[in-house]
Short mmCIF file of C-alpha atoms and ligand atoms in Angstrom, two decimals:
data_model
loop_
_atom_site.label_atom_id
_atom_site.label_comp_id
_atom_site.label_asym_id
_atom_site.label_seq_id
_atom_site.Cartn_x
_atom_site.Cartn_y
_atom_site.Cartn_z
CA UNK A 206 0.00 0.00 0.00
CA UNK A 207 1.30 3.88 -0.83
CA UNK A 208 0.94 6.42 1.71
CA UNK A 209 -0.05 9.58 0.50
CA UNK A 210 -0.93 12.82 2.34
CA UNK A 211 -4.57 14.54 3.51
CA UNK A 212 -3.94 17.03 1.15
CA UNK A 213 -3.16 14.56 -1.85
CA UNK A 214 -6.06 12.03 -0.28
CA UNK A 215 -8.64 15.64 -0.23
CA UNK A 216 -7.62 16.04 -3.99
CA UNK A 217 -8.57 12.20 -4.66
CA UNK A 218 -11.45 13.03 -3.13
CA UNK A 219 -13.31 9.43 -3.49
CA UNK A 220 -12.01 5.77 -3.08
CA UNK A 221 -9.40 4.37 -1.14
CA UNK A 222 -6.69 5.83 0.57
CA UNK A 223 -3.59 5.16 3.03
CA UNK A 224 -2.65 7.47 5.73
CA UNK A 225 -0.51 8.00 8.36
CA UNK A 226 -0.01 10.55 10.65
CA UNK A 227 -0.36 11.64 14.66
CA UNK A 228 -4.14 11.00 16.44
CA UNK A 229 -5.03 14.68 16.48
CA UNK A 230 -8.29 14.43 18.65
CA UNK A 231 -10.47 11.27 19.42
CA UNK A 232 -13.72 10.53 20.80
CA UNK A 233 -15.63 7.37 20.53
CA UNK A 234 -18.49 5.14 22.15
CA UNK A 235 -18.50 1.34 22.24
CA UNK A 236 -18.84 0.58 18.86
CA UNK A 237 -17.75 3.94 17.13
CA UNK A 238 -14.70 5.63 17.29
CA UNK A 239 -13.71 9.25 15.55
CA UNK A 240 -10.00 10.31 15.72
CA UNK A 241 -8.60 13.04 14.13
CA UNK A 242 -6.14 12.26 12.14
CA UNK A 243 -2.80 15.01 11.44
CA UNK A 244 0.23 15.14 9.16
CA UNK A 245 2.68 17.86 8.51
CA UNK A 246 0.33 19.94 6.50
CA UNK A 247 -3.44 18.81 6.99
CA UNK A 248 -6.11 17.30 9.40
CA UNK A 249 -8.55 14.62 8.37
CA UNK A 250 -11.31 12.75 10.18
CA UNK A 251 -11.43 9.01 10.42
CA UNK A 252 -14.26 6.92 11.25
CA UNK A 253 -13.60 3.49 13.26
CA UNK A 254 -16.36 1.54 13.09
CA UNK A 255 -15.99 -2.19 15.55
CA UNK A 256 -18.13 -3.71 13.17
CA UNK A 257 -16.06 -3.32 10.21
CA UNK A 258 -12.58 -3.70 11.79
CA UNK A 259 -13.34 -6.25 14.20
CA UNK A 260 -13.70 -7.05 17.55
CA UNK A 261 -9.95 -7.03 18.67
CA UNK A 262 -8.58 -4.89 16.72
CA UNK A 263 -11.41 -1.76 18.05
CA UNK A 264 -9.88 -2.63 21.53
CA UNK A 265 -6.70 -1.42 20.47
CA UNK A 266 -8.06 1.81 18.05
CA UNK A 267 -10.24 2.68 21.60
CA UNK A 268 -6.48 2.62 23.68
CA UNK A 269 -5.38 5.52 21.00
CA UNK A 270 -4.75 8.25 22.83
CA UNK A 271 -3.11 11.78 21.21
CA UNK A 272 -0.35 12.18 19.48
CA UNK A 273 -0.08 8.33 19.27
CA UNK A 274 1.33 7.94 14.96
CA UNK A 275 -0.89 5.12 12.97
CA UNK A 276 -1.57 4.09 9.49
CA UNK A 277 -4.82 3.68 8.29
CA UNK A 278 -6.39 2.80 5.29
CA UNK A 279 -10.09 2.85 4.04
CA UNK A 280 -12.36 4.92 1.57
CA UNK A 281 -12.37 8.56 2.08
CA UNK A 282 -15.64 11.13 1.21
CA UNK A 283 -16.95 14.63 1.37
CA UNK A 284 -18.60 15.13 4.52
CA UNK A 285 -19.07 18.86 5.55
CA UNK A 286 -19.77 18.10 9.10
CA UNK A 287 -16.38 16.28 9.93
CA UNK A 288 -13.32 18.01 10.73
CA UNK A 289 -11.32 18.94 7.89
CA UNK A 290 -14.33 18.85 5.58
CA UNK A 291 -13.72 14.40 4.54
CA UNK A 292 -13.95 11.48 6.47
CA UNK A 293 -12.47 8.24 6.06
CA UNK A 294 -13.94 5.41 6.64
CA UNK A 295 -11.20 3.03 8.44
CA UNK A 296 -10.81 -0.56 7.11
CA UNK A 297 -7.35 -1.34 8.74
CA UNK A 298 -5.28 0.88 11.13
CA UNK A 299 -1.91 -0.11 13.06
CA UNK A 300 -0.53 1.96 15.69
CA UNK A 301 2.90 2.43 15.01
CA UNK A 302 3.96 5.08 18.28
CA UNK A 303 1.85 4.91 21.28
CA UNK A 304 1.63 8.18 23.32
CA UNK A 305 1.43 8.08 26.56
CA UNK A 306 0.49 11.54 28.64
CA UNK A 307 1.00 13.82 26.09
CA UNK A 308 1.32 16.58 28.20
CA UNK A 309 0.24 19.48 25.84
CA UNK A 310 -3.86 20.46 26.07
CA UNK A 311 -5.98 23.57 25.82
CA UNK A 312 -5.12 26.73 28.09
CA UNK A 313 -1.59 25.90 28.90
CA UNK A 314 0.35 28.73 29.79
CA UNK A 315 3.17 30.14 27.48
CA UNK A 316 6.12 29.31 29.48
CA UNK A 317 4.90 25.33 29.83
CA UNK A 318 4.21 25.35 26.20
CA UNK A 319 8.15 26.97 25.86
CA UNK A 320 9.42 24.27 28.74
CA UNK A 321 7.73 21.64 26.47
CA UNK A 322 9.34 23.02 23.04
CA UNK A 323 9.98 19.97 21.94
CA UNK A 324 6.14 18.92 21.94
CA UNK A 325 4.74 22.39 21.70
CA UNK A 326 6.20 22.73 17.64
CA UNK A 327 3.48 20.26 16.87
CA UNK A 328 0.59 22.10 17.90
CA UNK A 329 -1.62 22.97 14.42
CA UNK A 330 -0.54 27.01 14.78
CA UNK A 331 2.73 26.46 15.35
CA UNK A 332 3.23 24.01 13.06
CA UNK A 333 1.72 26.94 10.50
CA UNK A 334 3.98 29.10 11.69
CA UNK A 335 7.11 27.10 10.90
CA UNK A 336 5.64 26.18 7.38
CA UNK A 337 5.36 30.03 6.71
CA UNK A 338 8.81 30.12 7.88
CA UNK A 339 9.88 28.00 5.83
CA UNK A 340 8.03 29.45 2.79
CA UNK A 341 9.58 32.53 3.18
CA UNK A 342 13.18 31.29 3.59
CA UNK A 343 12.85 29.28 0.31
CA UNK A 344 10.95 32.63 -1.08
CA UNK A 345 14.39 34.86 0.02
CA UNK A 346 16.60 32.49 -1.92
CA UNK A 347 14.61 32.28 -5.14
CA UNK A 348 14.33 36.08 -5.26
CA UNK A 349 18.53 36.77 -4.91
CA UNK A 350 18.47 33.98 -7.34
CA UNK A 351 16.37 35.99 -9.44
CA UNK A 352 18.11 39.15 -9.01
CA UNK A 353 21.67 37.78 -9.70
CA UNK A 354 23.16 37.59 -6.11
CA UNK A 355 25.93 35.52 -5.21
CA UNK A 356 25.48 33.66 -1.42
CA UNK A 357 28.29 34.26 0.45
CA UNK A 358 28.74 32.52 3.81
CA UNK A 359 30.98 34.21 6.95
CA UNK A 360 32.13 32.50 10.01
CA UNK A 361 29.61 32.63 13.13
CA UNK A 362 33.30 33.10 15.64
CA UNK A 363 34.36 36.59 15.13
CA UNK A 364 37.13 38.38 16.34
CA UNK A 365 35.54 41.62 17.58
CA UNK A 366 31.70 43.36 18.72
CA UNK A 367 30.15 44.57 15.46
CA UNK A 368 27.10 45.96 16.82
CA UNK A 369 28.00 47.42 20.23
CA UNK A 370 29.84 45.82 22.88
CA UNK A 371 27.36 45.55 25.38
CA UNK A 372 24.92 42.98 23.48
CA UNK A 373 28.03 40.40 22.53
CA UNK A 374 28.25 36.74 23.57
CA UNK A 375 31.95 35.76 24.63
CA UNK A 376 33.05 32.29 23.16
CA UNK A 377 36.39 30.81 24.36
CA UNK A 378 38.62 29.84 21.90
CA UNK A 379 41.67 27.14 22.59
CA UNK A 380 43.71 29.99 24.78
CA UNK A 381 41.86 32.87 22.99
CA UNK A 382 38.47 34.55 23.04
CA UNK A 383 35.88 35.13 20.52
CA UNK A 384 32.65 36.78 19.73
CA UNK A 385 29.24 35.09 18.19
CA UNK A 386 28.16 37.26 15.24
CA UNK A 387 26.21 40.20 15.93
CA UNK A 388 26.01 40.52 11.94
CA UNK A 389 27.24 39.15 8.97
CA UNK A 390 27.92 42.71 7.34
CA UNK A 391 31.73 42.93 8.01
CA UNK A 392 32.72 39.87 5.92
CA UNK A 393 30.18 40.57 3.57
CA UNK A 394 31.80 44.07 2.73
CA UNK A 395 35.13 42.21 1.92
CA UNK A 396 32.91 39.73 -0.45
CA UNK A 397 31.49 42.94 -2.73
CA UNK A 398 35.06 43.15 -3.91
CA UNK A 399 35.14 39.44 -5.50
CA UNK A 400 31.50 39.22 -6.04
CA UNK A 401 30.00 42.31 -5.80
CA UNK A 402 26.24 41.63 -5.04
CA UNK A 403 25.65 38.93 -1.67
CA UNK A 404 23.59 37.74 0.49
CA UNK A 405 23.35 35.19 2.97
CA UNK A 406 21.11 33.66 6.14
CA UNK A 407 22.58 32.96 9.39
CA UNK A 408 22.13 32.83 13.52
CA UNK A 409 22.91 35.76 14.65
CA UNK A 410 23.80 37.01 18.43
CA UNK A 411 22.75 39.36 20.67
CA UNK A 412 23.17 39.64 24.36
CA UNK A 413 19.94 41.30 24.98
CA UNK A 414 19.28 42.42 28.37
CA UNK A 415 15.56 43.32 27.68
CA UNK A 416 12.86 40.79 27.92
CA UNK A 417 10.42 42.13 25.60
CA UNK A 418 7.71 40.31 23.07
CA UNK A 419 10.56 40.94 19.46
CA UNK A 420 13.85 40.11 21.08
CA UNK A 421 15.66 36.97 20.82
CA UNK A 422 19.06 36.36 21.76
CA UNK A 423 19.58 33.78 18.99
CA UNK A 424 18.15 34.74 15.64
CA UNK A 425 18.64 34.39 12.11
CA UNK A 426 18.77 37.67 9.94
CA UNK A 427 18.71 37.40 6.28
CA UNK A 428 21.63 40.00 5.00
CA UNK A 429 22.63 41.67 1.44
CA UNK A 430 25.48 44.30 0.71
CA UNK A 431 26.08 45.20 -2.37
CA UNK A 432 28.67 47.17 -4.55
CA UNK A 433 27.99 50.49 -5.96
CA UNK A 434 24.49 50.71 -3.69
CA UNK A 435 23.90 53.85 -2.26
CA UNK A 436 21.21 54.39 0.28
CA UNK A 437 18.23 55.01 -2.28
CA UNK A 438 19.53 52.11 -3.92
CA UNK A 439 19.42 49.91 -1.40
CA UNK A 440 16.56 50.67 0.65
CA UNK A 441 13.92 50.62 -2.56
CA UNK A 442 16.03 47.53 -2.79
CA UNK A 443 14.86 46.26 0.91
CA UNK A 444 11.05 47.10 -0.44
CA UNK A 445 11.48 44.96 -3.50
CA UNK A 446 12.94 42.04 -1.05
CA UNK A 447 10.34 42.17 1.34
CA UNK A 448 7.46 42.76 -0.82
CA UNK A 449 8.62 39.94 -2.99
CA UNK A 450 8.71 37.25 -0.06
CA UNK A 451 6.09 38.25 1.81
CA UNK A 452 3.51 37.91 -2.11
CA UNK A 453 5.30 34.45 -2.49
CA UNK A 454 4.58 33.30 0.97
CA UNK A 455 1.04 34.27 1.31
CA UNK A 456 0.64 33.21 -2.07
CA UNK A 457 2.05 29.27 -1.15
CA UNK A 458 0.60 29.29 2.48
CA UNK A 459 -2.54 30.78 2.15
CA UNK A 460 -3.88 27.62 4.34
CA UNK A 461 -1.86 28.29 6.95
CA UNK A 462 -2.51 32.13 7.27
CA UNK A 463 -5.99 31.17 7.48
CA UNK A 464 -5.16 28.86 10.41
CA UNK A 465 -3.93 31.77 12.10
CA UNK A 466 -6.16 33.98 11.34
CA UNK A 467 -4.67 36.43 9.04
CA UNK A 468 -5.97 37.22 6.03
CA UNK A 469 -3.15 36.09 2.71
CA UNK A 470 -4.95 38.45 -0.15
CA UNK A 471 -4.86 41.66 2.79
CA UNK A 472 -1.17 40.82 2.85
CA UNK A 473 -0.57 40.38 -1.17
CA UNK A 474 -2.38 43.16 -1.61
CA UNK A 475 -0.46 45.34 0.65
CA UNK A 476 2.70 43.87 -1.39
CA UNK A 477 1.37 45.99 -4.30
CA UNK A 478 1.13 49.76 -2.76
CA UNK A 479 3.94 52.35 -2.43
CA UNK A 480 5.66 51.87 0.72
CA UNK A 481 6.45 55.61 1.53
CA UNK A 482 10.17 56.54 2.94
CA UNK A 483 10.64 59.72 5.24
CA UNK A 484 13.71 61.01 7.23
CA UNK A 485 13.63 60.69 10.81
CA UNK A 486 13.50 64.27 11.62
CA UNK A 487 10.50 63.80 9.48
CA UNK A 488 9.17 61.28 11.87
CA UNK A 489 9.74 63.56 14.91
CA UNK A 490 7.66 65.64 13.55
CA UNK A 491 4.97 63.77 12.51
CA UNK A 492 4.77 62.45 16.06
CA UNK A 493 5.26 65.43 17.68
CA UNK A 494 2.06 67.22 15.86
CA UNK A 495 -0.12 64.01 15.69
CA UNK A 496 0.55 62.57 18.78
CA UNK A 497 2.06 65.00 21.10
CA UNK A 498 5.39 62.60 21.35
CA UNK A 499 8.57 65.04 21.84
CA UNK A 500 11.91 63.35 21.09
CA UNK A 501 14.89 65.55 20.87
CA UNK A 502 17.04 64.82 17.92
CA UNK A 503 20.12 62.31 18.69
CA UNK A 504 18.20 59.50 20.39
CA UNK A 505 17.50 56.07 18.26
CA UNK A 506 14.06 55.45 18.11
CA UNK A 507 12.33 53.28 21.18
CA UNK A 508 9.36 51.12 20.91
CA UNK A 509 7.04 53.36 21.93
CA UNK A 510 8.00 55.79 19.19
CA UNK A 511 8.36 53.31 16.50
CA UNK A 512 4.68 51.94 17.06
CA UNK A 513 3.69 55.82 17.31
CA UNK A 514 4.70 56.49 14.04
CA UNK A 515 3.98 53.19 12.27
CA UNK A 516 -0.30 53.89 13.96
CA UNK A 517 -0.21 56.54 10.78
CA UNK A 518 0.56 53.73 8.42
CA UNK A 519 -0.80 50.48 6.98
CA UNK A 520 2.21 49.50 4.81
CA UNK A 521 5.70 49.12 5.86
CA UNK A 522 8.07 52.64 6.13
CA UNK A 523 11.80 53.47 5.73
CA UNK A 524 13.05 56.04 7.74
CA UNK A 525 16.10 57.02 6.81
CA UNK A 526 18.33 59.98 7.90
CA UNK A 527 18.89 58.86 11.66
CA UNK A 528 21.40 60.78 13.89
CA UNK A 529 25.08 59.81 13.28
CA UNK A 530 25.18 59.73 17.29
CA UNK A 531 23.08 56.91 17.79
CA UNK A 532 24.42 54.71 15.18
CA UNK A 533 27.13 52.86 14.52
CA UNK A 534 30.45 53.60 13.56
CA UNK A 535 30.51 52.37 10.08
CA UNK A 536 27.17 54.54 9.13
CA UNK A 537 28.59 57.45 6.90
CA UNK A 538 27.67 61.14 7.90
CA UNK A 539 25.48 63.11 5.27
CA UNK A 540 27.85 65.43 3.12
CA UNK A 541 25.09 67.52 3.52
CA UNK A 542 24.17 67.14 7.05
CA UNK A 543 26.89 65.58 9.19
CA UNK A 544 24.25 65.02 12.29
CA UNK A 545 22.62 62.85 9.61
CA UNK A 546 23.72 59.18 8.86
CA UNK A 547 22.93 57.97 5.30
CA UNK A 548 21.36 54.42 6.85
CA UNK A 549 17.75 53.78 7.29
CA UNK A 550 15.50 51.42 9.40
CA UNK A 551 11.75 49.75 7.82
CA UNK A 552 9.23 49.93 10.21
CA UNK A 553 6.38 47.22 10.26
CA UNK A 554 2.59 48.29 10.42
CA UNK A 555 0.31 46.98 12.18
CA UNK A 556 2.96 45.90 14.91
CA UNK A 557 4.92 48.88 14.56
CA UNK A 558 8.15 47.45 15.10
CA UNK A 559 11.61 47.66 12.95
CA UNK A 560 12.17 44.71 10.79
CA UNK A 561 15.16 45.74 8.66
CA UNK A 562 18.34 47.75 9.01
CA UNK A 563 20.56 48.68 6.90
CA UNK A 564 23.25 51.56 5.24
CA UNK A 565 25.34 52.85 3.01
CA UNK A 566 29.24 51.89 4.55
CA UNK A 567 31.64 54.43 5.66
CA UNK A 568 34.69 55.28 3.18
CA UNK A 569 36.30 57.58 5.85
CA UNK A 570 38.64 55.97 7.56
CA UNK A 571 39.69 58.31 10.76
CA UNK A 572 36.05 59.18 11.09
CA UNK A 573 35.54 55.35 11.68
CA UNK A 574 38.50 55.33 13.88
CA UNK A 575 37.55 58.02 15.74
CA UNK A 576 34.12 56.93 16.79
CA UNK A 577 35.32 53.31 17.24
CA UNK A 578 38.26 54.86 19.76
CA UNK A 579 35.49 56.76 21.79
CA UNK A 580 33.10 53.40 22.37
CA UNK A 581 36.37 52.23 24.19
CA UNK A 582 37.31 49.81 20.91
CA UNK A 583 41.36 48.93 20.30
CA UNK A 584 41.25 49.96 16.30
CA UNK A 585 43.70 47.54 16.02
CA UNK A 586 41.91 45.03 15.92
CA UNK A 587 39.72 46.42 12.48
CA UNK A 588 42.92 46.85 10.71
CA UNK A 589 41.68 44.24 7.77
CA UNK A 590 38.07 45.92 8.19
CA UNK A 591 39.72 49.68 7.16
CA UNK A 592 41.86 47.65 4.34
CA UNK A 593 38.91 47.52 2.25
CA UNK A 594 38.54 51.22 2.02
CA UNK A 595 42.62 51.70 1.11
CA UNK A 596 42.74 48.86 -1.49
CA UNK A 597 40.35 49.91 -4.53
CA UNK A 598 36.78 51.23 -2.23
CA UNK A 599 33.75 51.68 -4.07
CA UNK A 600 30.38 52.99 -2.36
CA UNK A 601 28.85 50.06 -1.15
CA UNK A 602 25.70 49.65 0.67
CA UNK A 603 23.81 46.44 2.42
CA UNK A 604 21.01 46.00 5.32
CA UNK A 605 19.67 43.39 7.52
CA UNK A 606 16.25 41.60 7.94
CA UNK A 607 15.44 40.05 10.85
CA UNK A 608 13.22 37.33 9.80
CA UNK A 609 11.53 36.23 13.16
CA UNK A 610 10.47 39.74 13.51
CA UNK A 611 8.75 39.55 9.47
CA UNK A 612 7.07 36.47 11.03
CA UNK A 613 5.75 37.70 13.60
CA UNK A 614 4.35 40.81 11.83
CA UNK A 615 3.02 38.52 9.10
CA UNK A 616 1.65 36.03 11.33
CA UNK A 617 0.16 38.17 13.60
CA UNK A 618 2.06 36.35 16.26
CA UNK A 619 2.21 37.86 19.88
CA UNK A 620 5.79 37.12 20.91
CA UNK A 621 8.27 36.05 18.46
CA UNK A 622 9.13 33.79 20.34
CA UNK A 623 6.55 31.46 18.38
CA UNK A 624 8.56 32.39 14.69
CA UNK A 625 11.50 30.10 15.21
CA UNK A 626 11.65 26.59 16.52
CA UNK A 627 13.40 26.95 19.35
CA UNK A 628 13.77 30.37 20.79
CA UNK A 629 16.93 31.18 23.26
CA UNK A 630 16.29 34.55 24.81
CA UNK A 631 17.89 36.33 28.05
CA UNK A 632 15.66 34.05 30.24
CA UNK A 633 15.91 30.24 28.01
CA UNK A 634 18.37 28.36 26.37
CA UNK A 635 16.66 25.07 26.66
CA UNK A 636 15.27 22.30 25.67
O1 4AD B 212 19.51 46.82 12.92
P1 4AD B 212 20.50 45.72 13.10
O2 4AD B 212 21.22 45.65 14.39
O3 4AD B 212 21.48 45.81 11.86
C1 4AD B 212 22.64 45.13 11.69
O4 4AD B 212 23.07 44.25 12.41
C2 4AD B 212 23.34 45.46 10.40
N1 4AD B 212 24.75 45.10 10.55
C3 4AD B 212 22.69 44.71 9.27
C4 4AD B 212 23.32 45.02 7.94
O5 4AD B 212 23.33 46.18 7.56
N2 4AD B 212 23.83 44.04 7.26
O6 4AD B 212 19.75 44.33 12.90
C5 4AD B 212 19.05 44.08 11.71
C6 4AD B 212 17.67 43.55 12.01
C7 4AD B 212 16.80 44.49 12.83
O7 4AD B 212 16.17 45.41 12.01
C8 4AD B 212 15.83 43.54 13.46
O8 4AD B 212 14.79 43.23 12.56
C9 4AD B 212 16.64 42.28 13.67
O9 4AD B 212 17.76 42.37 12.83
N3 4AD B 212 17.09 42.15 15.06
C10 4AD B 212 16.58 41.27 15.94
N4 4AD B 212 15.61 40.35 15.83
C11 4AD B 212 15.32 39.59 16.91
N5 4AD B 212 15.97 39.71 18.10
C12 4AD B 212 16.96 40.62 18.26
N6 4AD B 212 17.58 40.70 19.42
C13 4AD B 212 17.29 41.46 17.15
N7 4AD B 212 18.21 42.43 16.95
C14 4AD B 212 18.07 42.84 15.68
MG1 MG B 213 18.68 48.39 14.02
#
C-alpha cells in the first residue's frame, strides 16, 4: 500500500486511501470511534467503526490516545460536518507510536508550552507558523536567485563586537576569546570586492538584556550588501525584497494564514502599494504634531515611538536619515548634514516594530577610527576591516532583515518567540 498525504487524499477526493499521521483528537463510544487524524500539513477525520474492523482490533483503536502515529487505510468522502471537511472510513489501522500523557492540552500557559518546546512545535498554529517560515526562507533564496546575487557565507566566531559591545556573547577559543556574530555585514563588505552583489542567512547574536515580546538572543537575519548601492539604492532595494517574499509566501501558504487567522490576499495586496520613505526628523515631527510625542534629535528610536509612528501607516516605512550619534560607527555622515547618517530602518505596520536595518558603509577611515576609539574599541583590531577602504573602495551599501520579527508581523504572532523553533532569549536556552 502507498501512503499519501490529507492534502493529496482531499484532492482524490473518493475511493481508497492510506494514511498516516499523529491521532489529532479522538472521541468514541462502544462501537464507534472518531479520531482526528494530522500530518505535517493537513487534518482529516477518520471513522472506526468495531463492526467493520473487528472485535480485537477496536480494543486497540479505543487505547489511542493523542499524538499516538498510525496508518490507516479505508475509503475517504466529502462530509461537511467532519473536521477537515472528509472522512475516512477506516478498514485497517496499526498503531505504530503509542503516546502516553501527552502533556500538551488547551489553556496551557506560554512558558509550559516553551518548557515543552519539543512537543509544543506540533501544535496545528505552530506548526503553520514554521511552514510560513519556511516558505519565506525558500521565497528569500529564489528572489537573490532571481536578481543575480551571489550567497556568500561568513564564520559565526568573530574576532571583535560589530554591533555594540554591550549585546556580545563571549566564546572561548583554545587559549583565545571570541565573539558570536552580531552581523554578517563585516565579511560581507570584503565579499562585494570578489562578487559584488551577496547575500546570505545565518544565527545571529545578541546579548539582549531586555525581555520584551521581538527580542531573541539567537536569531537568524537574512543579509545583502552590495557594490555600488547607495542608500536610495538599497533601501527601494529592501522594499522589492520584502514585498517579494512576503507575495510568495502568502501566495504558497494561504492555508496556513488562514489557520492563524490572518488574512493572505490583505497581505498580497499590501505587497502591491507604495511603501512611503521619510527622514527621521521627518518622523519627529509627525509624532510630535499628531501625537504629542517630543523626542529631541540624537536619540534612536524606542518602541514606543516606533509603534507611534507606524499607527499613521498600513504598509511598511523606511526612515532614513537617523542621527550619526546613535548609530554605529561604520554609518557614513550626510555630506550635507553631518548630524545625519545615510542608513535607514523599515518599520512594520500593524505591529509597529523595525524589521530591517541597513546603510550605506563608511569610506572615511579616521572618522571610523575616531568613533570606534570613543566606544572604548582597540582599532587595532579592524585593521583588515579599514583595508577595504585603502585597497580599490567603491560605495557600497547592504542591510539586515530580521526574519523572526517579518514572522511575527506577518503572522500576527504575539511574541516572536513562536517564529523560530526553538527560541533562546535572556531568560531560556533550553530544551
Ligand atoms: O539593525 P540591526 O542591528 O542591523 C545590523 O546588524 C546590520 N549590521 C545589518 C546590515 O546592515 N547588514 O539588525 C538588523 C535587524 C533588525 O532590524 C531587526 O529586525 C533584527 O535584525 N534584530 C533582531 N531580531 C530579533 N531579536 C533581536 N535581538 C534582534 N536584533 C536585531
Ligand atoms: Mg537596528
Amino acid at each position: 500500500m502507498e501512503f499519501i498525504s490529507i492534502k493529496e487524499a482531499k484532492s482524490q477526493g473518493t475511493g481508497e486511501v492510506s494514511l498516516r499521521g499523529w491521532v489529532y483528537r479522538e472521541r468514541g463510544s462502544k462501537k464507534l470511534k472518531f479520531v482526528v487524524l494530522r500530518d505535517s500539513a493537513d487534518i482529516i477525520q477518520l471513522v472506526i467503526e468495531k463492526e467493520v474492523i473487528g472485535e480485537e482490533a477496536f480494543l486497540v483503536a479505543d487505547k489511542l490516545r493523542l499524538e499516538a502515529s498510525i496508518e490507516v487505510s479505508g475509503t475517504i468522502k466529502k462530509d461537511d460536518r467532519a473536521p477537515g471537511g472528509y472522512e475516512v472510513a477506516v478498514k485497517e489501522f496499526s498503531v505504530v507510536g503509542e503516546c502516553a500523557d501527552f502533556p500538551l492540552g488547551q489553556d496551557q500557559s506560554p512558558e509550559f508550552l516553551l518548557d515543552n518546546r519539543h512537543l509544543s512545535i506540533r501544535t496545528r498554529k505552530q506548526a503553520a507558523i514554521l511552514r510560513i517560515r519556511s516558505a519565506y526562507v525558500q521565497a528569500r533564496e529564489q528572489f537573490f536567485r532571481e536578481e543575480g546575487f551571489f550567497r556568500f557565507d561568513t564564520p559565526i566566531l568573530q574576532p571583535t563586537q560589530s554591533e555594540g559591545g554591550s549585546t556580545i556573547f563571549e566564546v572561548k577559543y583554545y587559549q583565545e576569546k571570541t565573539y558570536l556574530a552580531q552581523t554578517w555585514q563585516f565579511y560581507g563588505e570584503a565579499g562585494i570586492f570578489a562578487l559584488e552583489k551577496i547575500y546570505n542567512f545565518g544565527p545571529t547574536f545578541r546579548a539582549e538584556k531586555s525581555k520584551t515580546s521581538r527580542h531573541l538572543s539567537e536569531f537568524w537575519m537574512a543579509e545583502m550588501e552590495a557594490a555600488w548601492f547607495k542608500l536610495k539604492d538599497v533601501s527601494e532595494f529592501a522594499k522589492k525584497e520584502l514585498k517579494y517574499c512576503i507575495k510568495q509566501t502568502a501566495e504558497r501558504c494561504r492555508d496556513d494564514f488562514i489557520i492563524l487567522e490572518q488574512d493572505p490576499d490583505a497581505l498580497i495586496a499590501m505587497t502591491e502599494r507604495e511603501w512611503p520613505t521619510i527622514k527621521y526628523r521627518e518622523a519627529l515631527a509627525l509624532i510630535k504634531e499628531k501625537d504629542g510625542i517630543e523626542v529631541p534629535f540624537g536619540k534612536d528610536l524606542r518602541t514606543e515611538e516606533e509603534k507611534a509612528i507606524m499607527s499613521h501607516f498600513d504598509t511598511p516605512v523606511c526612515v532614513t536619515h537617523y542621527p550619526v550619534e546613535a548609530m554605529g560607527f561604520y554609518k557614513p555622515r550626510d555630506p550635507e548634514n553631518p548630524d545625519e547618517a545615510l542608513c535607514f530602518d523599515m518599520l512594520a505596520p500593524q505591529i509597529g516594530i523595525e524589521i530591517v536595518g541597513g546603510s550605506e558603509r563608511s569610506l572615511d577611515v579616521k572618522d571610523m577610527e575616531e568613533r570606534l576609539a570613543a566606544d572604548g574599541e582597540d582599532i587595532t583590531q579592524y585593521s583588515w576591516y579599514m583595508d577595504l577602504r585603502r585597497m580599490g573602495s567603491v560605495p557600497h551599501s547592504g542591510y539586515g532583515v530580521g526574519t523572526e520579527r517579518v514572522l511575527q508581523w506577518i503572522t500576527g504572532t504575539e511574541n516572536i518567540k513562536d517564529c523560530i523553533p526553538f527560541p533562546r532569549t535572556m531568560l531560556r536556552f533550553k530544551p
